[in-house]
Amino acid sequence: MKRFFVLTILAMLATSCGNSSAERQSAAPASLHKAWWKEVVVYQVYPRSFKDSDGDGVGDLKGLISQLDYIKSLGVDVVWLNPIYASPNDDNGYDISDYRAIMPEMGTMADFDALLKGMHERGIKLVMDLVVNHCSDDHEWFKQSRSGRNNGYRDYFHWWPAEKGTPPKRWSFFDEESNAWHFDRTTEAYYLHYFSRKQPDLNWENPKVRQEVYGLMKFWLDKGVDGFRMDVIPFISKDTTFPPLPAEYNGNYPAYYAKGPHLHEFLQEMNREVLSKYDLMTVGEGAGVAVEDALKFVDEDRKELQTFFHFEVSDWGRRKGDFMYPDSSRRLPDLKAVFDKWDKVFEHKGWGTVYLGNHDQSRMVSRYGNDTPPYRDSSAKMLHTLLLTMRATPYIYFGDEIGMSNIRFTDIRDYRDLATINYYKRLKKEGGNLAEFLAGQAEVSRDNGRTPMQWNAGLNAGFTRGTPWLKVNPNHATINVEGAEKDPNSILNYFRKMIRLRKTEPALVYGKFDLLDAENPDVFAYTRSLEGRTLLVALSFSTKGSSVALPARFKTGKLLINNLTESPVQGNGLMLKPYQAVVLEVGK
Ligand code: NOJ
């Protein structure tokens, strides 16, 4: 039981699953409601780690501006930028102290305006992070709120007066004691923080708070930003009587947090008051959301969000019940079933997203591929093929386009992420197995995905002339943008080619998805069909040669892309080499 209450965002992956057999058997064609945000490819930039222009070791907006031509050259359409607002950086910008100001380490509002202009001039859209489940304890609202029980901002946050006794247990992702209630002496009361103590939860049940949020959203939209990625948005509504955790959620707080009593009313209100007034894209971080509830968020008729990120793919390969540790018994058929299930749920309504990496995950090639020298190249290309052939909007995390891999720190002093550091502190206090924990973090920690961008083989990989805020991966000597640009067969150039293929084949965006050979333990194969044209995607997840038998009705035609040189087509089947990936015509 105790094992579950870990200090990590990754526990949000604890969504329940299951899909009705009726849905799974549905044979109706894919939804064809076209929209620009369904057709785009999104590139996620973690600005702290992208490019430093002033030598302070932290990536910044001017650095990002200097790389806009590179981003444009990738062929992506949208950039999702992690938070750049004023923040004391307890959680790298996910603790905001002023929603209308830029963090000085990142630059100024003039830099932001120049960034937006530079992106729009290149035809790239900008999606900003919207972090409004919580703010920073340095935000003026919280300073006011904690100053007195009668302060006008008191109800902007959730307070539990000490005279009522200890509040019912709420679990916190990052707290050193995993306790989401923190006692504040000034007013003899506890405040709620689902994340760290420096990230107090805003009280959305208070209409004034909601108006503040809508106001700040309009501020950025009126500047011209093109949408929002909404941080832990399913957590915003709370039962303010704070009852004991209902028994059915025992061991799964995130699922409870994602079912607040007024969540969907608030999302509909946000849509009415803000979203519906702009042509934008929205993606919620669907923490705690189970597939059964997916359409409540994105069914067009409900007028809430357009898309959200589910957590079941990033859940694969983590130990159930304690997500700070990798799971060595993972199976490919389970991963395929997850993709299949999340495709089917949006077959008639709504729309999905697909990602294999982000700033909360370790590197894609290290987790789902194979980052050892013989296979890093082919497995990274194979994963890009997967990302860019799904019926969902693809999100590519910076650095994955060159196959950046886990740094695998062995010393706790190298970590900067509060999730790893606070969990380690607690384990140490409890006399837990620190060596086992560190071995696990080397595979799954968030800092693996946050090491600086590898631009070249030189000092600090060309990221900064100062001391980087987080160590640069020593493999930048061979894995870097400069080298990849020169090699026509690099992961980078394959990624560009794959984007071009997605853009020229509407079947890869809108086509129906059908899983083939579901129990094949080594190959992920599926078709995408639209208006009589059927494309087969076959992806090897194995270090061995693997075969796929194709249905007799398939007529293998043109090979549209292949990450290796030899064709795998053999008669009416495929024989794939390790980590081989192909897209092939199989019908008109
Ligand atoms: C989800 C964000 O992606 C993560 O980085 C952050 O720590 C938490 N939400 C809290 O804002």
XYZ file of C-alpha atoms and ligand atoms in Angstrom:
599
model
C 0.000 0.000 0.000
C 2.666 2.430 1.076
C 4.617 1.692 -2.075
C 1.933 3.351 -4.081
C 2.153 6.734 -2.461
C 5.168 7.806 -4.397
C 6.301 11.333 -4.972
C 6.001 11.428 -8.681
C 4.005 12.867 -11.476
C 4.407 9.523 -13.126
C 1.798 8.064 -10.841
C -0.687 9.982 -12.918
C -0.260 7.147 -15.293
C -2.417 5.139 -12.942
C -5.480 5.501 -15.090
C -7.859 2.619 -15.219
C -8.397 0.951 -18.546
C -10.734 -1.285 -20.452
C -12.954 -0.757 -23.429
C -16.281 -2.289 -24.207
C -16.303 -5.103 -26.743
C -18.988 -3.229 -28.683
C -16.544 -0.377 -29.280
C -13.747 -2.742 -30.203
C -15.817 -4.489 -32.830
C -17.003 -1.285 -34.454
C -16.253 -1.354 -38.168
C -17.447 2.130 -39.080
C -15.063 4.405 -40.985
C -12.946 6.959 -39.184
C -14.321 10.380 -38.553
C -13.634 12.700 -41.443
C -14.338 16.026 -39.830
C -11.283 17.864 -41.023
C -9.516 20.465 -38.905
C -6.083 22.066 -39.124
C -5.171 20.933 -35.633
C -5.737 17.311 -36.654
C -3.288 17.649 -39.543
C -0.396 19.378 -37.792
C 2.798 17.889 -36.396
C 3.739 19.438 -33.050
C 7.303 19.923 -31.813
C 7.679 20.333 -28.051
C 10.390 22.685 -26.821
C 11.517 22.551 -23.196
C 13.016 26.028 -23.232
C 15.412 25.589 -20.291
C 17.216 22.925 -22.272
C 16.955 24.105 -25.853
C 19.445 26.911 -26.503
C 21.123 29.417 -24.194
C 21.999 32.799 -25.714
C 23.537 34.641 -22.741
C 25.831 32.074 -21.131
C 23.933 31.627 -17.846
C 23.523 27.915 -18.525
C 19.749 28.111 -18.942
C 18.046 28.026 -22.317
C 16.150 31.224 -23.177
C 13.859 32.886 -25.691
C 16.647 34.528 -27.690
C 18.283 31.111 -27.958
C 15.030 29.654 -29.234
C 14.621 32.507 -31.730
C 18.098 31.732 -33.081
C 16.930 28.195 -33.934
C 13.618 28.968 -35.628
C 15.012 28.197 -39.065
C 16.083 24.799 -37.781
C 12.608 24.145 -36.391
C 11.055 25.245 -39.667
C 13.392 22.891 -41.555
C 11.951 19.930 -39.651
C 8.594 20.372 -41.368
C 6.647 20.722 -38.123
C 3.714 23.133 -37.917
C 3.318 23.947 -34.251
C 5.613 24.459 -31.273
C 4.378 23.653 -27.772
C 6.500 25.658 -25.390
C 6.785 24.606 -21.735
C 6.193 27.424 -19.207
C 8.206 30.618 -19.601
C 6.226 32.746 -17.130
C 7.658 34.381 -13.995
C 8.395 31.599 -11.521
C 10.694 30.777 -8.618
C 11.318 27.503 -10.484
C 10.555 25.006 -7.767
C 9.201 22.829 -10.581
C 10.921 24.467 -13.568
C 8.208 26.985 -14.340
C 5.179 24.857 -13.371
C 4.920 27.118 -10.320
C 3.888 30.485 -11.737
C 4.187 33.709 -9.741
C 2.931 36.068 -12.476
C 0.921 34.785 -15.427
C 1.449 37.952 -17.443
C 5.229 38.219 -17.110
C 8.207 36.369 -18.567
C 10.700 34.628 -16.272
C 13.864 36.819 -16.332
C 16.068 33.759 -17.025
C 14.072 33.291 -20.254
C 14.165 36.941 -21.361
C 11.661 39.751 -21.656
C 8.193 40.347 -23.065
C 9.886 42.012 -26.053
C 11.764 38.737 -26.653
C 8.484 36.880 -26.454
C 6.879 39.212 -28.997
C 9.868 38.719 -31.304
C 9.585 34.954 -30.881
C 5.909 34.905 -31.775
C 6.492 37.155 -34.764
C 9.415 35.022 -35.943
C 7.301 31.883 -35.690
C 4.322 33.330 -37.487
C 6.541 34.688 -40.263
C 7.700 31.120 -40.802
C 4.192 29.695 -40.705
C 4.718 28.030 -37.326
C 2.030 28.245 -34.648
C 2.713 28.622 -30.939
C 0.938 26.660 -28.222
C 1.617 27.870 -24.685
C 1.494 25.893 -21.477
C -1.456 26.875 -19.284
C -0.790 25.939 -15.654
C -3.888 26.851 -13.677
C -4.652 23.939 -11.375
C -2.105 25.587 -9.123
C 0.196 28.600 -9.072
C 3.285 29.449 -7.025
C 3.246 30.297 -3.336
C 5.073 33.441 -4.509
C 2.066 34.563 -6.535
C 0.456 37.712 -5.131
C -2.882 35.847 -4.810
C -1.347 33.322 -2.461
C 0.620 35.893 -0.490
C -2.639 37.742 0.119
C -4.573 34.569 0.783
C -2.222 33.269 3.452
C -1.953 36.663 5.181
C -5.300 36.472 7.005
C -8.494 34.465 7.176
C -10.552 37.503 6.179
C -8.376 38.559 3.274
C -10.283 39.038 0.005
C -8.097 36.400 -1.686
C -8.612 33.784 1.029
C -11.020 31.756 -1.145
C -8.667 31.726 -4.115
C -7.132 28.612 -2.508
C -8.301 25.618 -0.480
C -7.843 26.091 3.278
C -8.664 23.699 6.094
C -8.750 25.465 9.491
C -6.690 23.663 12.161
C -9.587 23.748 14.658
C -11.352 21.172 12.453
C -8.503 18.738 13.146
C -6.212 17.084 10.600
C -7.729 17.203 7.089
C -8.621 13.912 5.334
C -5.610 12.445 3.557
C -4.816 13.823 0.136
C -1.777 12.529 -1.676
C 0.815 14.841 -3.246
C 2.986 14.046 -6.239
C 6.101 15.893 -5.131
C 5.827 16.455 -1.403
C 8.621 14.950 0.685
C 5.981 13.330 2.885
C 3.567 12.767 -0.010
C 1.057 14.850 1.950
C -0.991 17.315 -0.098
C -1.995 19.398 2.941
C 0.593 21.786 4.330
C 0.136 23.516 7.659
C 0.622 27.277 7.542
C 1.289 28.885 10.907
C 0.219 32.452 9.989
C -3.467 31.591 9.960
C -3.349 28.203 11.695
C -4.703 26.364 8.664
C -3.671 23.786 6.078
C -3.600 24.575 2.354
C -3.998 22.047 -0.422
C -1.200 21.321 -2.912
C -1.484 18.282 -5.181
C 2.095 18.987 -6.296
C 4.875 20.571 -4.225
C 4.349 22.814 -1.188
C 5.299 25.707 -3.408
C 2.432 24.876 -5.804
C -0.826 25.648 -3.932
C -4.002 24.534 -5.750
C -6.285 27.299 -6.981
C -9.909 27.135 -5.891
C -11.840 26.837 -9.138
C -15.112 26.547 -7.243
C -14.708 30.302 -6.669
C -16.074 32.126 -9.773
C -13.568 34.955 -9.252
C -10.694 32.508 -9.776
C -12.226 31.273 -12.991
C -12.612 34.834 -14.271
C -8.944 35.505 -13.437
C -7.957 32.445 -15.469
C -10.125 33.389 -18.444
C -8.638 36.876 -18.302
C -5.063 35.635 -18.460
C -5.926 33.231 -21.272
C -7.339 36.124 -23.288
C -4.226 38.169 -22.544
C -2.063 35.586 -24.374
C -4.594 34.833 -27.097
C -4.960 38.532 -27.867
C -1.196 38.665 -28.275
C -1.659 36.063 -31.001
C -0.751 32.714 -29.471
C -2.425 29.791 -31.194
C -3.521 27.572 -28.359
C -2.902 26.007 -24.991
C -1.577 22.781 -23.568
C -3.435 22.612 -20.268
C -1.459 21.249 -17.356
C -3.286 18.602 -15.238
C -6.554 20.215 -16.293
C -8.753 17.307 -15.109
C -7.760 18.129 -11.505
C -9.241 21.635 -11.314
C -12.564 20.895 -9.630
C -12.616 19.676 -6.011
C -15.260 18.562 -3.580
C -14.568 21.323 -1.068
C -16.002 19.318 1.810
C -12.914 17.119 1.349
C -14.477 13.797 2.333
C -12.252 10.786 3.043
C -11.087 9.196 -0.208
C -13.979 7.051 -1.527
C -13.070 3.356 -1.277
C -13.180 2.715 -5.035
C -10.203 5.068 -5.488
C -8.078 3.452 -2.839
C -4.551 3.392 -4.233
C -5.478 5.619 -7.178
C -5.642 9.258 -6.178
C -5.118 10.646 -9.720
C -8.305 8.945 -10.929
C -10.172 10.592 -8.041
C -8.573 13.978 -8.683
C -9.707 13.790 -12.319
C -13.392 13.468 -11.381
C -14.114 16.675 -9.508
C -17.831 17.522 -9.222
C -17.837 20.546 -11.568
C -14.962 19.716 -13.922
C -17.013 19.524 -17.097
C -19.122 22.560 -16.211
C -15.913 24.539 -15.812
C -14.486 23.309 -19.112
C -17.725 24.224 -20.874
C -17.693 27.641 -19.267
C -14.054 28.134 -20.339
C -15.029 27.114 -23.839
C -17.962 29.557 -23.922
C -16.073 32.460 -22.438
C -12.692 32.028 -24.124
C -11.952 29.101 -26.428
C -14.954 29.485 -28.731
C -13.943 33.054 -29.506
C -10.609 32.123 -31.147
C -9.349 29.776 -33.872
C -6.970 27.813 -31.693
C -5.845 24.373 -30.659
C -6.277 22.886 -27.210
C -4.722 19.835 -25.644
C -5.363 18.894 -22.061
C -2.935 16.877 -20.025
C -5.341 14.024 -19.290
C -3.833 12.965 -15.991
C -5.997 10.349 -14.305
C -8.442 10.120 -17.233
C -9.617 6.620 -18.140
C -10.647 5.702 -21.663
C -14.306 5.428 -20.548
C -14.296 9.144 -19.786
C -12.327 10.271 -22.841
C -15.257 11.552 -24.858
C -16.511 13.692 -22.005
C -13.534 15.926 -22.710
C -13.354 15.961 -26.505
C -16.741 15.103 -27.983
C -17.277 18.121 -30.283
C -20.912 18.410 -29.244
C -19.977 18.979 -25.611
C -17.824 22.025 -26.443
C -14.965 21.462 -24.017
C -11.475 20.616 -25.323
C -10.293 19.375 -28.719
C -7.770 16.756 -27.564
C -5.888 15.496 -24.541
C -2.868 13.362 -23.719
C -3.679 10.036 -22.124
C -1.070 8.260 -20.017
C -1.412 4.623 -20.928
C 1.459 4.518 -23.405
C 3.869 6.140 -20.971
C 2.512 3.757 -18.328
C 3.755 0.762 -20.334
C 7.120 -0.345 -18.999
C 6.682 1.069 -15.505
C 6.108 -0.978 -12.427
C 2.424 -1.009 -11.518
C 1.794 0.699 -8.202
C 5.122 2.522 -8.063
C 5.952 4.372 -11.205
C 9.398 5.503 -10.141
C 10.684 2.093 -11.206
C 10.881 0.423 -14.630
C 9.072 -2.840 -15.318
C 11.154 -5.453 -17.090
C 8.219 -7.742 -17.841
C 6.503 -5.430 -20.335
C 5.057 -6.979 -23.510
C 4.571 -5.480 -26.953
C 1.039 -6.917 -27.410
C -0.073 -4.891 -24.375
C 1.286 -1.708 -25.915
C -0.470 -2.456 -29.198
C -3.729 -3.029 -27.340
C -3.383 0.409 -25.735
C -2.947 2.108 -29.124
C -5.871 0.141 -30.522
C -8.167 1.001 -27.641
C -7.361 4.719 -27.765
C -7.866 4.804 -31.508
C -11.290 3.154 -31.273
C -12.603 5.502 -28.617
C -12.207 8.432 -31.031
C -13.403 6.573 -34.105
C -16.645 8.533 -34.429
C -16.154 11.548 -32.202
C -13.292 13.518 -30.737
C -9.665 13.181 -31.745
C -6.503 11.744 -30.184
C -2.888 12.666 -29.647
C 0.209 10.500 -29.835
C 3.530 11.044 -28.091
C 6.393 8.849 -26.921
C 8.391 11.432 -25.022
C 8.037 14.711 -23.202
C 9.633 16.606 -20.320
C 8.049 14.191 -17.795
C 9.441 11.056 -19.425
C 12.820 9.583 -20.127
C 13.986 9.505 -23.738
C 11.841 7.740 -26.313
C 14.623 5.690 -27.909
C 15.803 4.445 -24.504
C 12.307 3.453 -23.353
C 10.546 2.060 -26.392
C 13.462 1.449 -28.722
C 17.006 0.320 -28.100
C 19.727 2.895 -27.511
C 22.693 0.511 -27.809
C 24.967 1.417 -30.739
C 23.816 -1.235 -33.249
C 20.129 -0.339 -32.853
C 19.780 3.299 -31.760
C 19.560 4.600 -35.316
C 17.049 2.070 -36.649
C 14.906 1.962 -33.511
C 14.635 5.771 -33.323
C 13.560 5.861 -36.977
C 11.086 3.064 -36.308
C 9.537 5.060 -33.447
C 9.229 8.163 -35.624
C 7.409 5.992 -38.141
C 4.980 4.993 -35.417
C 4.429 8.564 -34.218
C 3.759 9.837 -37.711
C 1.392 7.105 -38.891
C -1.224 7.180 -36.132
C -4.738 8.586 -36.406
C -4.020 11.295 -33.854
C -2.085 14.564 -33.678
C 1.605 13.677 -33.197
C 3.806 15.428 -30.623
C 7.578 15.114 -31.047
C 9.799 16.061 -28.137
C 12.891 18.162 -28.934
C 16.033 16.070 -29.388
C 14.092 12.958 -30.365
C 14.573 13.999 -33.979
C 18.285 13.218 -33.580
C 17.746 10.182 -31.341
C 18.916 11.688 -28.038
C 19.051 9.008 -25.340
C 18.975 8.699 -21.539
C 21.969 10.101 -19.677
C 21.484 7.578 -16.819
C 22.863 9.474 -13.821
C 24.226 7.261 -11.061
C 24.733 9.989 -8.448
C 21.758 11.722 -6.778
C 23.744 14.984 -6.856
C 23.421 15.110 -10.647
C 19.617 15.286 -10.504
C 17.772 18.611 -10.615
C 14.176 17.315 -10.688
C 12.288 17.716 -7.426
C 10.378 14.474 -8.079
C 13.553 12.371 -7.955
C 15.185 14.410 -5.194
C 12.187 14.399 -2.846
C 11.469 10.718 -3.351
C 15.113 9.950 -2.602
C 14.968 12.041 0.607
C 11.900 10.192 1.803
C 13.318 6.795 0.990
C 16.501 7.684 2.859
C 14.498 8.719 5.915
C 12.581 5.434 5.781
C 15.728 3.344 5.248
C 14.579 2.211 1.778
C 16.706 0.684 -0.959
C 18.490 3.715 -2.434
C 20.633 1.713 -4.855
C 17.573 0.096 -6.398
C 15.845 3.477 -6.593
C 18.805 5.103 -8.358
C 19.052 2.202 -10.802
C 15.375 2.744 -11.624
C 15.756 6.505 -11.988
C 18.593 5.973 -14.453
C 15.920 4.509 -16.718
C 12.763 6.460 -15.923
C 13.629 9.821 -14.320
C 12.357 13.031 -15.884
C 15.868 14.500 -15.983
C 16.765 11.922 -18.651
C 14.456 13.838 -20.952
C 15.640 17.262 -19.869
C 19.366 17.171 -20.664
C 20.356 20.013 -23.000
C 19.868 19.869 -26.754
C 22.866 18.461 -28.576
C 23.617 20.953 -31.319
C 27.205 19.942 -32.043
C 30.175 17.930 -30.787
C 31.827 20.957 -29.148
C 31.773 22.469 -25.657
C 28.461 21.684 -23.894
C 27.103 20.403 -27.191
C 26.746 24.020 -28.365
C 23.914 24.528 -25.868
C 25.673 27.140 -23.704
C 29.038 28.781 -23.277
C 28.433 28.754 -19.492
C 27.778 25.909 -17.085
C 24.621 24.031 -18.119
C 21.883 23.855 -15.467
C 21.739 20.075 -16.035
C 24.628 17.988 -17.363
C 24.945 17.523 -21.101
C 24.943 13.914 -22.308
C 28.575 12.986 -23.160
C 27.308 11.161 -26.233
C 26.904 14.549 -27.919
C 30.336 13.780 -29.383
C 28.498 11.559 -31.879
C 24.803 12.402 -31.448
C 24.236 16.010 -32.480
C 22.378 18.164 -34.997
C 25.469 19.287 -36.913
C 26.518 15.721 -37.682
C 22.971 14.625 -38.457
C 22.534 17.461 -40.972
C 25.500 16.171 -42.978
C 24.296 12.581 -43.134
C 21.472 11.971 -45.637
C 20.590 8.757 -43.763
C 20.482 10.288 -40.307
C 17.532 9.966 -37.939
C 16.979 13.688 -38.485
C 16.638 13.343 -42.236
C 14.450 10.271 -41.902
C 12.203 12.239 -39.528
C 11.852 15.009 -42.135
C 11.058 12.448 -44.819
C 8.467 10.802 -42.588
C 6.759 14.164 -41.973
C 6.630 14.742 -45.731
C 5.030 11.335 -46.176
C 2.349 12.116 -43.573
C 1.649 15.424 -45.308
C 1.203 13.809 -48.714
C -0.899 10.836 -47.570
C -4.249 11.896 -46.092
C -4.774 8.229 -45.156
C -2.020 8.610 -42.554
C -3.938 11.442 -40.893
C -7.602 10.552 -41.330
C -7.567 6.918 -42.450
C -9.141 4.122 -40.447
C -6.711 2.269 -38.171
C -6.785 -1.534 -38.087
C -4.411 -3.549 -35.968
C -2.960 -6.703 -37.576
C -1.498 -9.748 -35.894
C -2.308 -8.398 -32.406
C -0.462 -11.145 -30.524
C 2.751 -10.965 -32.564
C 5.307 -10.381 -29.761
C 7.862 -8.567 -31.949
C 6.034 -6.591 -34.612
C 3.500 -3.780 -34.451
C 1.626 -3.879 -37.762
C -1.503 -2.022 -38.821
C -3.229 -0.533 -41.796
C -4.506 2.960 -42.418
C -7.285 3.150 -45.007
C -9.046 6.035 -46.611
C -11.298 6.120 -49.648
C -10.129 2.789 -51.007
C -6.416 3.403 -50.425
C -4.814 1.152 -47.814
C -1.336 1.610 -46.395
C 0.368 -0.993 -44.271
C 2.715 0.072 -41.466
C 5.002 -2.615 -40.062
C 7.359 -1.895 -37.175
C 9.811 -4.317 -35.639
C 10.396 -3.912 -31.897
C 12.884 -6.753 -31.831
C 16.613 -7.444 -32.098
C 15.723 -10.577 -34.109
C 14.369 -10.958 -37.621
C 10.564 -11.201 -37.414
C 7.886 -12.130 -39.855
C 4.343 -10.889 -40.390
C 1.798 -12.802 -42.415
C -0.495 -10.536 -44.403
C -4.150 -11.211 -45.223
C -4.467 -12.862 -48.664
C -6.489 -9.924 -50.028
C -3.486 -7.586 -49.679
C -1.540 -6.864 -52.866
C 1.821 -5.468 -51.817
C 2.639 -2.396 -53.866
C 5.030 0.519 -53.579
C 7.277 0.808 -50.519
C 6.700 4.407 -49.439
C 9.333 4.483 -46.712
C 11.851 2.060 -45.257
C 14.284 2.824 -42.423
C 16.734 0.164 -43.713
C 17.956 -0.539 -47.226
C 16.538 -3.989 -47.962
C 12.865 -4.499 -48.708
C 11.176 -6.837 -46.226
C 8.533 -7.973 -48.733
C 8.630 -11.761 -49.277
C 5.737 -13.198 -51.252
C 2.615 -12.184 -49.427
C 4.364 -11.585 -46.157
C 7.086 -9.494 -44.596
C 10.373 -10.531 -43.051
C 11.586 -7.571 -41.016
C 15.137 -7.057 -39.838
C 15.730 -5.839 -36.250
C 13.863 -2.540 -35.706
C 12.939 -2.290 -39.348
C 10.028 0.034 -40.166
C 8.151 0.291 -43.448
C 5.064 1.924 -44.900
C 3.789 0.127 -47.944
C 0.814 0.275 -50.301
C -1.344 -2.811 -50.008
C -4.502 -1.864 -51.839
C -6.145 0.786 -53.901
C 2.490 18.193 -15.342
C 3.712 18.771 -15.941
O 3.916 18.212 -17.209
C 4.844 18.485 -14.988
O 6.092 18.794 -15.541
C 4.597 19.265 -13.721
O 5.583 18.912 -12.779
C 3.219 18.962 -13.132
N 2.182 18.902 -14.132
C 2.823 20.000 -12.144
O 2.530 21.203 -12.794
